Amino acid sequence: MLSPRQLFLQHQAQTTDFPLLLEVEKAKGVFMYGPNGERYLDLISGIGVSNVGHRHPKVLQAIHDQLDKYLHLMVYGEIVQTPPAQLAHALAQTLPAGLDNVYFVSSGSEAVEGACKLAKRYTGRTELIAFNNAYHGSTHGSLSLNGSESFKRAFRPLLPDVRHIQHNVLEDLHFITSRTAAVILETVQGEAGVRVPSLEYMQALRERCTEVGALLILDEIQSGFGRTGTFWAFEQFNVVPDILTCAKGMGGGMPIGAFISRQEIMHSLKNDPMLGHITTFGGHPVSCAASLATLRVIQEEDLLTQVNAKANLFKERLVHPAIKGIRNQGLMMAVEFESFDLLKAIIDNAILKGILTDWFLFCDNSMRVAPPLTITLAEIDEACDLIMKAIEEEVGL
């Protein structure tokens, strides 16, 4: 019989010529375990997914409880189901008044697709503005918004009437005009290597969109659900989006996404044409039950107030001449090195020591550090000890 590794390589579609090929048999908290007892401390949370850790008991209980009731019943929006209804209400309670209408989908890319369709439908305009080094997903529409040509050129032609402007540059805001349906911005740029806009810029962007009647879409697929120390990252900038997208960390390990707006805007998808956006599995009851449990864990276990102290401990411990700097917003962190080659060697060495990290798509000389919010101070110390050993072994200092 073929092993799981052989089956993976023979029959499962690959995304690179060099997959990690770590075999994971189980996971719990911040750890993943291999079939022979290997233990890996997960510092990337499945790329921003496991905000409350792997297999949190309260998330598991919510999943089990829902399994005993029903699974998929009908395409989105036709049947009243308790999990999505309760989750939509709970999400609205975390948001400013009026931002209270939730459309559930299955992934972050689909959330972006829905948000852009909604903006074009509501405004009657066609232009979308995104940012250099942005990442919003890999479906055709969301790929069109990404800011790296190297990821797009093989798939052109893409969505027309998309303009890219410089991130955090006030002078570029004049490109937002009465032709613009929406501006889409990651509240904190993720794959660019954790780039945080200034308060001045965010408020000027909000004012410019309001001035010309363009909608502001904030993408919190990576930064939402507590990752930056507030439930939503935009809370730290004193701005409110017209449309908000989320996914990744909202599911507690289950696949789910959403785009959220005001009822007045969202209702434009109901007519001309009706069913303006359709999804089969959006609002899946098991995923929604897991998401509601995740939201409650973040609130009830007071995880938000711990984020900055945990991030500060990483910054205090990760000090070495090879580290050129650390950028962060809460536990969304980028540790910068001189080059990709050095970083890759350190990442590979750290994996051998039981620490799983990664780099960023558009910033390949920076190490991604985004552990579950549940990580303890002792676990941070352990992770930093091993990363420092990996650095010292690679640079010889």
Short mmCIF file of C-alpha atoms in Angstrom, two decimals:
data_model
loop_
_atom_site.label_atom_id
_atom_site.label_comp_id
_atom_site.label_asym_id
_atom_site.label_seq_id
_atom_site.Cartn_x
_atom_site.Cartn_y
_atom_site.Cartn_z
CA MET A 1 0.00 0.00 0.00
CA LEU A 2 1.24 3.47 -0.86
CA SER A 3 2.09 5.75 2.04
CA PRO A 4 0.27 9.09 2.54
CA ARG A 5 3.42 10.87 1.30
CA GLN A 6 3.47 8.79 -1.89
CA LEU A 7 -0.25 9.37 -2.45
CA PHE A 8 0.24 13.10 -1.87
CA LEU A 9 3.00 13.31 -4.45
CA GLN A 10 1.33 11.03 -7.00
CA HIS A 11 -2.28 12.19 -6.95
CA GLN A 12 -2.63 15.52 -5.14
CA ALA A 13 -2.09 18.64 -7.24
CA GLN A 14 1.08 20.46 -6.24
CA THR A 15 1.59 24.22 -5.99
CA THR A 16 5.41 24.24 -6.02
CA ASP A 17 8.30 21.93 -6.82
CA PHE A 18 9.36 21.99 -3.17
CA PRO A 19 6.44 21.36 -0.77
CA LEU A 20 7.36 21.13 2.92
CA LEU A 21 6.26 17.48 3.04
CA LEU A 22 5.74 17.55 6.79
CA GLU A 23 3.44 14.70 7.75
CA VAL A 24 0.96 15.68 10.46
CA GLU A 25 -1.03 13.07 12.32
CA LYS A 26 -2.72 15.32 14.88
CA ALA A 27 -2.67 18.87 16.21
CA LYS A 28 -3.66 20.59 19.42
CA GLY A 29 -3.14 24.12 20.71
CA VAL A 30 0.00 25.57 19.14
CA PHE A 31 1.49 22.17 18.28
CA MET A 32 1.32 19.79 15.34
CA TYR A 33 2.52 16.19 15.70
CA GLY A 34 3.99 13.82 13.12
CA PRO A 35 3.40 10.06 12.85
CA ASN A 36 6.68 9.25 14.61
CA GLY A 37 6.24 11.63 17.51
CA GLU A 38 7.70 14.72 15.84
CA ARG A 39 6.45 17.94 17.41
CA TYR A 40 6.22 21.28 15.60
CA LEU A 41 5.35 24.56 17.32
CA ASP A 42 3.17 26.38 14.78
CA LEU A 43 4.17 30.04 14.49
CA ILE A 44 2.03 30.76 11.43
CA SER A 45 -1.40 29.40 12.43
CA GLY A 46 -1.98 27.74 9.08
CA ILE A 47 -1.35 31.19 7.53
CA GLY A 48 -3.58 33.21 9.84
CA VAL A 49 -6.28 30.57 10.36
CA SER A 50 -5.86 28.97 13.79
CA ASN A 51 -6.25 32.14 15.87
CA VAL A 52 -7.59 30.15 18.84
CA GLY A 53 -5.18 27.27 18.28
CA HIS A 54 -5.66 23.88 16.72
CA ARG A 55 -8.75 21.97 17.83
CA HIS A 56 -9.82 24.33 20.60
CA PRO A 57 -12.16 22.32 22.87
CA LYS A 58 -15.00 24.83 22.61
CA VAL A 59 -14.76 24.89 18.82
CA LEU A 60 -14.74 21.10 18.71
CA GLN A 61 -17.79 20.97 20.97
CA ALA A 62 -19.68 23.39 18.73
CA ILE A 63 -18.82 21.27 15.68
CA HIS A 64 -19.91 18.06 17.39
CA ASP A 65 -23.17 19.61 18.59
CA GLN A 66 -24.01 20.78 15.07
CA LEU A 67 -23.13 17.42 13.50
CA ASP A 68 -25.94 15.89 15.53
CA LYS A 69 -28.47 18.31 14.01
CA TYR A 70 -27.83 18.81 10.29
CA LEU A 71 -25.13 19.51 7.72
CA HIS A 72 -25.73 21.28 4.39
CA LEU A 73 -29.42 21.80 3.66
CA MET A 74 -29.75 24.28 0.80
CA VAL A 75 -27.82 26.90 -1.15
CA TYR A 76 -27.16 30.11 0.75
CA GLY A 77 -30.00 32.40 1.79
CA GLU A 78 -33.12 30.26 1.32
CA ILE A 79 -33.64 28.41 4.61
CA VAL A 80 -33.49 29.80 8.15
CA GLN A 81 -30.64 28.04 9.95
CA THR A 82 -29.63 28.86 13.51
CA PRO A 83 -25.78 28.82 13.19
CA PRO A 84 -25.44 31.43 10.42
CA ALA A 85 -28.22 33.59 11.89
CA GLN A 86 -26.57 33.61 15.31
CA LEU A 87 -23.12 34.20 13.84
CA ALA A 88 -24.33 37.14 11.74
CA HIS A 89 -25.82 38.71 14.87
CA ALA A 90 -22.63 38.12 16.88
CA LEU A 91 -20.48 39.65 14.12
CA ALA A 92 -22.72 42.71 13.97
CA GLN A 93 -22.21 43.16 17.71
CA THR A 94 -18.45 43.53 17.12
CA LEU A 95 -18.91 46.21 14.45
CA PRO A 96 -19.93 49.90 14.32
CA ALA A 97 -23.65 50.60 14.12
CA GLY A 98 -25.04 50.03 10.62
CA LEU A 99 -22.35 47.64 9.48
CA ASP A 100 -24.70 44.79 10.21
CA ASN A 101 -25.56 42.80 7.10
CA VAL A 102 -23.47 39.67 6.56
CA TYR A 103 -23.14 37.53 3.44
CA PHE A 104 -21.42 34.23 4.25
CA VAL A 105 -19.17 32.54 1.71
CA SER A 106 -16.62 29.73 1.75
CA SER A 107 -13.25 31.50 1.54
CA GLY A 108 -11.41 34.80 1.56
CA SER A 109 -11.14 34.93 -2.22
CA GLU A 110 -14.90 34.51 -2.53
CA ALA A 111 -15.44 37.23 0.06
CA VAL A 112 -13.36 39.60 -2.08
CA GLU A 113 -15.22 38.58 -5.22
CA GLY A 114 -18.57 39.24 -3.53
CA ALA A 115 -17.43 42.56 -2.09
CA CYS A 116 -16.27 43.87 -5.47
CA LYS A 117 -19.45 42.71 -7.21
CA LEU A 118 -21.46 44.44 -4.50
CA ALA A 119 -19.54 47.70 -4.90
CA LYS A 120 -19.99 47.73 -8.67
CA ARG A 121 -23.67 46.85 -8.40
CA TYR A 122 -24.43 49.49 -5.75
CA THR A 123 -22.48 52.36 -7.30
CA GLY A 124 -23.11 51.57 -10.96
CA ARG A 125 -19.41 52.25 -11.55
CA THR A 126 -16.71 49.96 -12.94
CA GLU A 127 -13.30 51.08 -11.70
CA LEU A 128 -11.66 49.25 -8.80
CA ILE A 129 -8.56 50.61 -7.10
CA ALA A 130 -6.12 48.41 -5.21
CA PHE A 131 -2.54 48.80 -4.00
CA ASN A 132 0.98 47.80 -4.93
CA ASN A 133 1.97 44.53 -3.23
CA ALA A 134 -1.62 43.84 -2.20
CA TYR A 135 -2.84 40.28 -1.82
CA HIS A 136 -6.57 39.52 -1.99
CA GLY A 137 -6.72 35.90 -3.23
CA SER A 138 -6.10 33.84 -6.36
CA THR A 139 -9.40 33.58 -8.23
CA HIS A 140 -9.56 35.65 -11.42
CA GLY A 141 -11.24 38.70 -9.90
CA SER A 142 -9.23 38.78 -6.69
CA LEU A 143 -6.04 38.04 -8.64
CA SER A 144 -6.75 41.14 -10.71
CA LEU A 145 -6.53 43.18 -7.51
CA ASN A 146 -3.22 41.70 -6.37
CA GLY A 147 -0.27 44.05 -6.58
CA SER A 148 2.44 41.71 -7.87
CA GLU A 149 2.72 41.33 -11.64
CA SER A 150 4.80 38.16 -11.26
CA PHE A 151 1.73 36.38 -9.90
CA LYS A 152 -0.59 37.74 -12.60
CA ARG A 153 1.19 37.79 -15.93
CA ALA A 154 0.61 34.11 -16.76
CA PHE A 155 -3.17 34.49 -16.36
CA ARG A 156 -3.90 37.67 -18.30
CA PRO A 157 -6.24 39.03 -19.52
CA LEU A 158 -7.75 39.66 -16.10
CA LEU A 159 -10.49 41.96 -14.84
CA PRO A 160 -10.54 45.26 -16.74
CA ASP A 161 -10.66 48.74 -15.21
CA VAL A 162 -8.45 47.96 -12.22
CA ARG A 163 -5.89 50.57 -11.15
CA HIS A 164 -3.08 50.08 -8.62
CA ILE A 165 -1.74 52.94 -6.53
CA GLN A 166 1.08 53.25 -4.00
CA HIS A 167 0.36 52.10 -0.48
CA ASN A 168 0.37 54.75 2.26
CA VAL A 169 1.15 57.58 -0.19
CA LEU A 170 -1.17 60.55 0.26
CA GLU A 171 -0.34 62.00 -3.15
CA ASP A 172 -1.86 58.99 -4.92
CA LEU A 173 -5.31 59.50 -3.41
CA HIS A 174 -6.22 61.85 -6.27
CA PHE A 175 -6.50 58.76 -8.50
CA ILE A 176 -9.73 57.94 -6.60
CA THR A 177 -12.45 59.72 -8.59
CA SER A 178 -16.14 59.71 -9.40
CA ARG A 179 -15.42 56.77 -11.75
CA THR A 180 -14.28 54.62 -8.86
CA ALA A 181 -16.69 51.98 -7.59
CA ALA A 182 -14.46 50.95 -4.69
CA VAL A 183 -11.02 51.12 -3.19
CA ILE A 184 -9.93 47.82 -1.62
CA LEU A 185 -7.20 47.87 0.99
CA GLU A 186 -5.81 45.34 3.43
CA THR A 187 -6.06 47.19 6.73
CA VAL A 188 -2.61 45.76 7.40
CA GLN A 189 -0.87 44.51 4.28
CA GLY A 190 -0.06 40.83 4.81
CA GLU A 191 1.91 39.31 1.95
CA ALA A 192 3.79 42.58 1.49
CA GLY A 193 5.45 41.77 4.81
CA VAL A 194 3.18 43.42 7.42
CA ARG A 195 2.96 47.00 6.17
CA VAL A 196 0.92 49.25 8.46
CA PRO A 197 -0.52 52.47 7.02
CA SER A 198 -0.38 55.67 9.02
CA LEU A 199 -3.39 57.01 10.89
CA GLU A 200 -3.24 60.14 8.74
CA TYR A 201 -3.32 58.08 5.56
CA MET A 202 -6.23 55.90 6.62
CA GLN A 203 -8.35 58.86 7.59
CA ALA A 204 -7.49 60.72 4.39
CA LEU A 205 -8.39 57.63 2.36
CA ARG A 206 -11.74 57.39 4.12
CA GLU A 207 -12.42 61.08 3.47
CA ARG A 208 -11.48 60.82 -0.21
CA CYS A 209 -13.78 57.84 -0.78
CA THR A 210 -16.65 59.66 0.90
CA GLU A 211 -15.94 62.81 -1.11
CA VAL A 212 -16.20 61.10 -4.52
CA GLY A 213 -18.82 58.48 -3.62
CA ALA A 214 -16.48 55.48 -3.86
CA LEU A 215 -16.95 52.62 -1.42
CA LEU A 216 -14.10 51.69 0.90
CA ILE A 217 -13.55 47.93 1.18
CA LEU A 218 -11.25 46.86 4.00
CA ASP A 219 -9.82 43.37 3.66
CA GLU A 220 -9.35 41.84 7.11
CA ILE A 221 -8.97 38.28 5.93
CA GLN A 222 -5.59 38.08 7.70
CA SER A 223 -5.86 40.91 10.22
CA GLY A 224 -9.37 40.27 11.58
CA PHE A 225 -10.59 38.17 14.51
CA GLY A 226 -8.12 39.57 17.00
CA ARG A 227 -4.85 39.11 15.13
CA THR A 228 -3.71 42.73 15.68
CA GLY A 229 -4.94 43.19 19.26
CA THR A 230 -8.40 44.53 18.51
CA PHE A 231 -11.16 42.37 17.11
CA TRP A 232 -10.92 44.26 13.81
CA ALA A 233 -7.71 46.04 12.83
CA PHE A 234 -9.59 49.07 11.48
CA GLU A 235 -10.66 49.93 15.03
CA GLN A 236 -7.12 51.23 15.59
CA PHE A 237 -7.45 53.82 12.80
CA ASN A 238 -10.77 55.44 13.72
CA VAL A 239 -12.27 54.69 10.31
CA VAL A 240 -15.26 52.60 9.25
CA PRO A 241 -15.37 50.74 5.91
CA ASP A 242 -18.40 50.52 3.65
CA ILE A 243 -17.67 46.83 3.07
CA LEU A 244 -15.56 44.51 5.22
CA THR A 245 -14.16 41.13 4.19
CA CYS A 246 -13.06 38.38 6.56
CA ALA A 247 -12.17 34.68 6.50
CA LYS A 248 -9.13 32.68 7.70
CA GLY A 249 -9.11 33.17 11.49
CA MET A 250 -12.87 33.39 11.77
CA GLY A 251 -13.47 29.65 11.36
CA GLY A 252 -11.41 28.11 14.14
CA GLY A 253 -9.97 25.78 11.49
CA MET A 254 -13.15 25.38 9.42
CA PRO A 255 -13.56 26.96 5.94
CA ILE A 256 -15.64 30.13 6.00
CA GLY A 257 -15.57 33.74 4.81
CA ALA A 258 -17.88 36.73 4.71
CA PHE A 259 -18.38 40.18 3.29
CA ILE A 260 -20.25 42.62 5.49
CA SER A 261 -21.93 45.92 4.73
CA ARG A 262 -24.97 48.07 5.45
CA GLN A 263 -28.38 46.68 4.56
CA GLU A 264 -28.94 49.49 2.08
CA ILE A 265 -25.84 48.44 0.14
CA MET A 266 -26.21 44.67 0.54
CA HIS A 267 -29.82 44.66 -0.63
CA SER A 268 -28.69 45.80 -4.09
CA LEU A 269 -27.70 42.17 -4.75
CA LYS A 270 -31.34 41.08 -4.49
CA ASN A 271 -32.62 42.70 -7.69
CA ASP A 272 -31.63 43.34 -11.29
CA PRO A 273 -30.60 40.59 -11.28
CA MET A 274 -31.99 38.75 -8.33
CA LEU A 275 -29.52 36.28 -6.86
CA GLY A 276 -26.77 38.78 -7.67
CA HIS A 277 -24.34 36.62 -5.76
CA ILE A 278 -24.85 32.90 -5.22
CA THR A 279 -22.89 30.40 -3.17
CA THR A 280 -23.64 26.75 -2.49
CA PHE A 281 -21.68 26.21 0.70
CA GLY A 282 -21.52 29.76 2.09
CA GLY A 283 -22.98 29.82 5.59
CA HIS A 284 -22.42 26.09 6.07
CA PRO A 285 -23.93 25.33 9.48
CA VAL A 286 -20.89 23.46 10.81
CA SER A 287 -18.49 26.22 9.77
CA CYS A 288 -20.78 28.86 11.23
CA ALA A 289 -21.06 26.97 14.52
CA ALA A 290 -17.26 26.75 14.67
CA SER A 291 -16.93 30.44 13.84
CA LEU A 292 -19.38 31.50 16.54
CA ALA A 293 -17.46 29.41 19.08
CA THR A 294 -14.19 31.00 17.88
CA LEU A 295 -15.62 34.49 18.31
CA ARG A 296 -16.77 33.66 21.83
CA VAL A 297 -13.42 32.12 22.77
CA ILE A 298 -11.62 35.31 21.71
CA GLN A 299 -13.98 37.36 23.86
CA GLU A 300 -14.42 35.06 26.87
CA GLU A 301 -10.76 34.09 27.21
CA ASP A 302 -9.75 37.75 26.95
CA LEU A 303 -7.27 37.01 24.16
CA LEU A 304 -7.30 40.54 22.75
CA THR A 305 -5.73 42.14 25.82
CA GLN A 306 -2.84 39.64 25.69
CA VAL A 307 -1.81 40.20 22.08
CA ASN A 308 0.53 43.16 22.49
CA ALA A 309 2.37 41.70 25.49
CA LYS A 310 2.98 38.50 23.54
CA ALA A 311 4.14 40.45 20.49
CA ASN A 312 6.49 42.51 22.68
CA LEU A 313 8.05 39.35 24.09
CA PHE A 314 8.83 38.16 20.55
CA LYS A 315 10.45 41.52 19.82
CA GLU A 316 12.46 41.45 23.05
CA ARG A 317 13.74 37.92 22.43
CA LEU A 318 14.39 38.07 18.67
CA VAL A 319 17.44 40.35 18.77
CA HIS A 320 20.44 39.41 16.64
CA PRO A 321 22.77 41.22 14.19
CA ALA A 322 21.25 39.15 11.36
CA ILE A 323 17.78 40.53 12.15
CA LYS A 324 17.41 43.85 10.35
CA GLY A 325 14.11 44.80 11.96
CA ILE A 326 10.68 43.61 13.06
CA ARG A 327 7.43 45.05 11.74
CA ASN A 328 4.21 44.19 13.46
CA GLN A 329 0.65 45.05 14.29
CA GLY A 330 -0.10 42.83 17.27
CA LEU A 331 0.71 39.17 16.52
CA MET A 332 0.94 39.84 12.80
CA MET A 333 4.71 40.08 12.54
CA ALA A 334 7.52 40.20 9.97
CA VAL A 335 11.12 39.54 11.05
CA GLU A 336 13.43 40.93 8.36
CA PHE A 337 16.73 39.39 7.22
CA GLU A 338 19.28 40.37 4.58
CA SER A 339 18.11 37.96 1.89
CA PHE A 340 15.76 35.15 0.96
CA ASP A 341 18.62 32.66 0.85
CA LEU A 342 19.56 33.36 4.47
CA LEU A 343 15.94 33.38 5.61
CA LYS A 344 15.19 30.08 3.82
CA ALA A 345 18.17 28.42 5.50
CA ILE A 346 16.99 29.68 8.91
CA ILE A 347 13.41 28.53 8.27
CA ASP A 348 14.61 25.06 7.22
CA ASN A 349 16.86 24.81 10.27
CA ALA A 350 14.03 25.95 12.56
CA ILE A 351 11.75 23.23 11.17
CA LEU A 352 14.38 20.63 12.04
CA LYS A 353 14.26 22.04 15.58
CA GLY A 354 10.46 21.82 15.67
CA ILE A 355 9.49 25.41 14.84
CA LEU A 356 7.27 26.07 11.81
CA THR A 357 7.63 29.51 10.23
CA ASP A 358 7.37 30.86 6.68
CA TRP A 359 8.09 33.86 4.46
CA PHE A 360 5.76 36.26 2.66
CA LEU A 361 4.76 36.07 -1.00
CA PHE A 362 5.85 39.62 -1.81
CA CYS A 363 8.53 40.01 0.88
CA ASP A 364 10.67 36.90 0.77
CA ASN A 365 13.43 38.19 3.06
CA SER A 366 11.08 38.42 6.07
CA MET A 367 9.97 35.63 8.39
CA ARG A 368 6.25 35.35 9.08
CA VAL A 369 5.42 35.14 12.79
CA ALA A 370 1.69 34.86 13.41
CA PRO A 371 1.09 32.21 16.08
CA PRO A 372 -2.26 31.28 17.58
CA LEU A 373 -3.40 34.03 19.93
CA THR A 374 -3.53 31.35 22.62
CA ILE A 375 0.25 30.88 22.64
CA THR A 376 1.69 31.19 26.14
CA LEU A 377 4.68 33.26 27.22
CA ALA A 378 6.57 30.03 27.95
CA GLU A 379 5.83 28.75 24.43
CA ILE A 380 7.05 32.06 22.99
CA ASP A 381 10.28 31.70 24.96
CA GLU A 382 10.72 28.16 23.64
CA ALA A 383 10.09 29.26 20.06
CA CYS A 384 12.49 32.20 20.31
CA ASP A 385 15.24 30.04 21.86
CA LEU A 386 15.07 27.65 18.93
CA ILE A 387 14.84 30.38 16.28
CA MET A 388 17.89 32.10 17.78
CA LYS A 389 19.80 28.80 17.70
CA ALA A 390 18.81 28.35 14.04
CA ILE A 391 20.03 31.88 13.25
CA GLU A 392 23.34 31.39 15.04
CA GLU A 393 23.98 28.10 13.26
CA GLU A 394 23.34 29.67 9.85
CA VAL A 395 25.22 32.95 10.24
CA GLY A 396 27.98 31.77 12.59
CA LEU A 397 27.78 34.76 14.91
#
